[in-house]
GROMACS .gro file of C-alpha atoms in nm:
model
   95
    1MET     CA    1  -3.470  -5.131   9.377
    2PRO     CA    2  -3.603  -4.901   9.060
    3TRP     CA    3  -3.417  -4.921   8.742
    4GLN     CA    4  -3.228  -4.624   8.771
    5LEU     CA    5  -3.075  -4.665   9.194
    6GLN     CA    6  -2.970  -4.935   9.058
    7MET     CA    7  -2.795  -4.812   8.806
    8ALA     CA    8  -2.651  -4.510   9.034
    9ASP     CA    9  -2.529  -4.801   9.270
   10ALA     CA   10  -2.259  -4.910   8.999
   11GLY     CA   11  -2.098  -4.619   9.038
   12GLY     CA   12  -1.731  -4.615   9.284
   13VAL     CA   13  -1.658  -4.970   9.127
   14ASP     CA   14  -1.396  -4.850   9.114
   15THR     CA   15  -1.141  -5.188   9.000
   16ILE     CA   16  -1.287  -5.526   8.836
   17ALA     CA   17  -1.390  -5.731   9.131
   18ARG     CA   18  -1.615  -5.427   9.285
   19ARG     CA   19  -1.755  -5.448   8.927
   20LEU     CA   20  -1.766  -5.799   8.979
   21ARG     CA   21  -1.863  -5.764   9.247
   22TRP     CA   22  -2.186  -5.522   9.197
   23ILE     CA   23  -2.288  -5.810   8.917
   24LEU     CA   24  -2.343  -6.067   9.174
   25ARG     CA   25  -2.540  -5.772   9.432
   26TYR     CA   26  -2.737  -5.671   9.142
   27ARG     CA   27  -2.820  -5.930   8.968
   28GLU     CA   28  -2.880  -6.159   9.287
   29MET     CA   29  -2.649  -6.433   9.232
   30THR     CA   30  -2.352  -6.662   9.377
   31GLN     CA   31  -2.030  -6.673   9.248
   32ARG     CA   32  -2.028  -7.041   9.157
   33GLU     CA   33  -2.364  -6.982   8.941
   34LEU     CA   34  -2.224  -6.639   8.772
   35CYS     CA   35  -1.935  -6.885   8.678
   36ARG     CA   36  -2.202  -7.168   8.583
   37ARG     CA   37  -2.309  -6.870   8.367
   38ALA     CA   38  -1.989  -6.842   8.263
   39GLY     CA   39  -1.838  -7.158   8.166
   40MET     CA   40  -1.597  -7.178   8.419
   41ALA     CA   41  -1.542  -7.391   8.694
   42GLU     CA   42  -1.771  -7.326   8.983
   43THR     CA   43  -1.548  -7.195   9.281
   44GLN     CA   44  -1.321  -7.014   8.992
   45LEU     CA   45  -1.477  -6.657   9.111
   46GLY     CA   46  -1.327  -6.708   9.441
   47VAL     CA   47  -1.004  -6.768   9.296
   48ILE     CA   48  -0.980  -6.418   9.079
   49LEU     CA   49  -1.155  -6.197   9.309
   50ARG     CA   50  -0.798  -6.326   9.537
   51ARG     CA   51  -0.616  -6.353   9.252
   52LEU     CA   52  -0.703  -5.925   9.208
   53GLU     CA   53  -0.657  -5.826   9.517
   54ASP     CA   54  -0.315  -5.895   9.503
   55ASN     CA   55  -0.310  -5.786   9.175
   56PRO     CA   56  -0.587  -5.576   9.003
   57LEU     CA   57  -0.479  -5.635   8.616
   58GLY     CA   58  -0.435  -6.037   8.752
   59VAL     CA   59  -0.674  -6.173   8.493
   60GLU     CA   60  -0.645  -6.271   8.112
   61LEU     CA   61  -0.947  -6.078   7.915
   62SER     CA   62  -1.051  -6.347   7.775
   63THR     CA   63  -1.169  -6.487   8.178
   64LEU     CA   64  -1.364  -6.120   8.170
   65SER     CA   65  -1.529  -6.139   7.866
   66ARG     CA   66  -1.683  -6.518   7.998
   67LEU     CA   67  -1.771  -6.348   8.332
   68ALA     CA   68  -1.943  -5.990   8.129
   69GLU     CA   69  -2.138  -6.283   7.937
   70GLY     CA   70  -2.258  -6.501   8.212
   71GLY     CA   71  -2.332  -6.158   8.448
   72LYS     CA   72  -2.473  -6.009   8.100
   73VAL     CA   73  -2.308  -5.684   8.143
   74GLY     CA   74  -2.088  -5.501   7.939
   75PHE     CA   75  -1.705  -5.642   7.878
   76HIS     CA   76  -1.633  -5.267   7.816
   77TRP     CA   77  -1.753  -5.143   8.151
   78LEU     CA   78  -1.618  -5.448   8.279
   79VAL     CA   79  -1.236  -5.403   8.232
   80THR     CA   80  -1.235  -5.017   8.260
   81GLY     CA   81  -1.589  -4.929   8.404
   82ILE     CA   82  -1.672  -4.687   8.179
   83GLY     CA   83  -2.033  -4.671   8.095
   84ARG     CA   84  -2.259  -4.862   8.186
   85PRO     CA   85  -2.307  -5.219   8.329
   86ILE     CA   86  -2.594  -5.204   8.084
   87GLY     CA   87  -2.594  -5.589   7.956
   88HIS     CA   88  -2.782  -5.720   7.650
   89ASP     CA   89  -3.075  -5.860   7.745
   90ASP     CA   90  -3.141  -5.515   8.012
   91ALA     CA   91  -3.178  -5.270   7.669
   92HIS     CA   92  -3.515  -5.299   7.690
   93ARG     CA   93  -3.529  -5.174   8.050
   94GLU     CA   94  -3.380  -4.803   7.984
   95GLY     CA   95  -3.682  -4.675   7.785
   0.00000   0.00000   0.00000
């Protein structure tokens, strides 16, 4: 899928849980893989996603920071949904 279409798919991700699921889909990784890349227990993302269903703000910022780093997206985007989900390794794709 072209980069522009993938970026457009990031629209409508109005919750942290939906943005985390977008990362999994866009990066084509499993929950376990994202956890490993974030330096977390392999099952922790499932717990986080369930927690977010009950409380959309129920995750510590330090945890979200690790997930943003592991998913190679911007922390600000992951937390707020504002801006674009570009991570540090995607900046060259902008051109």
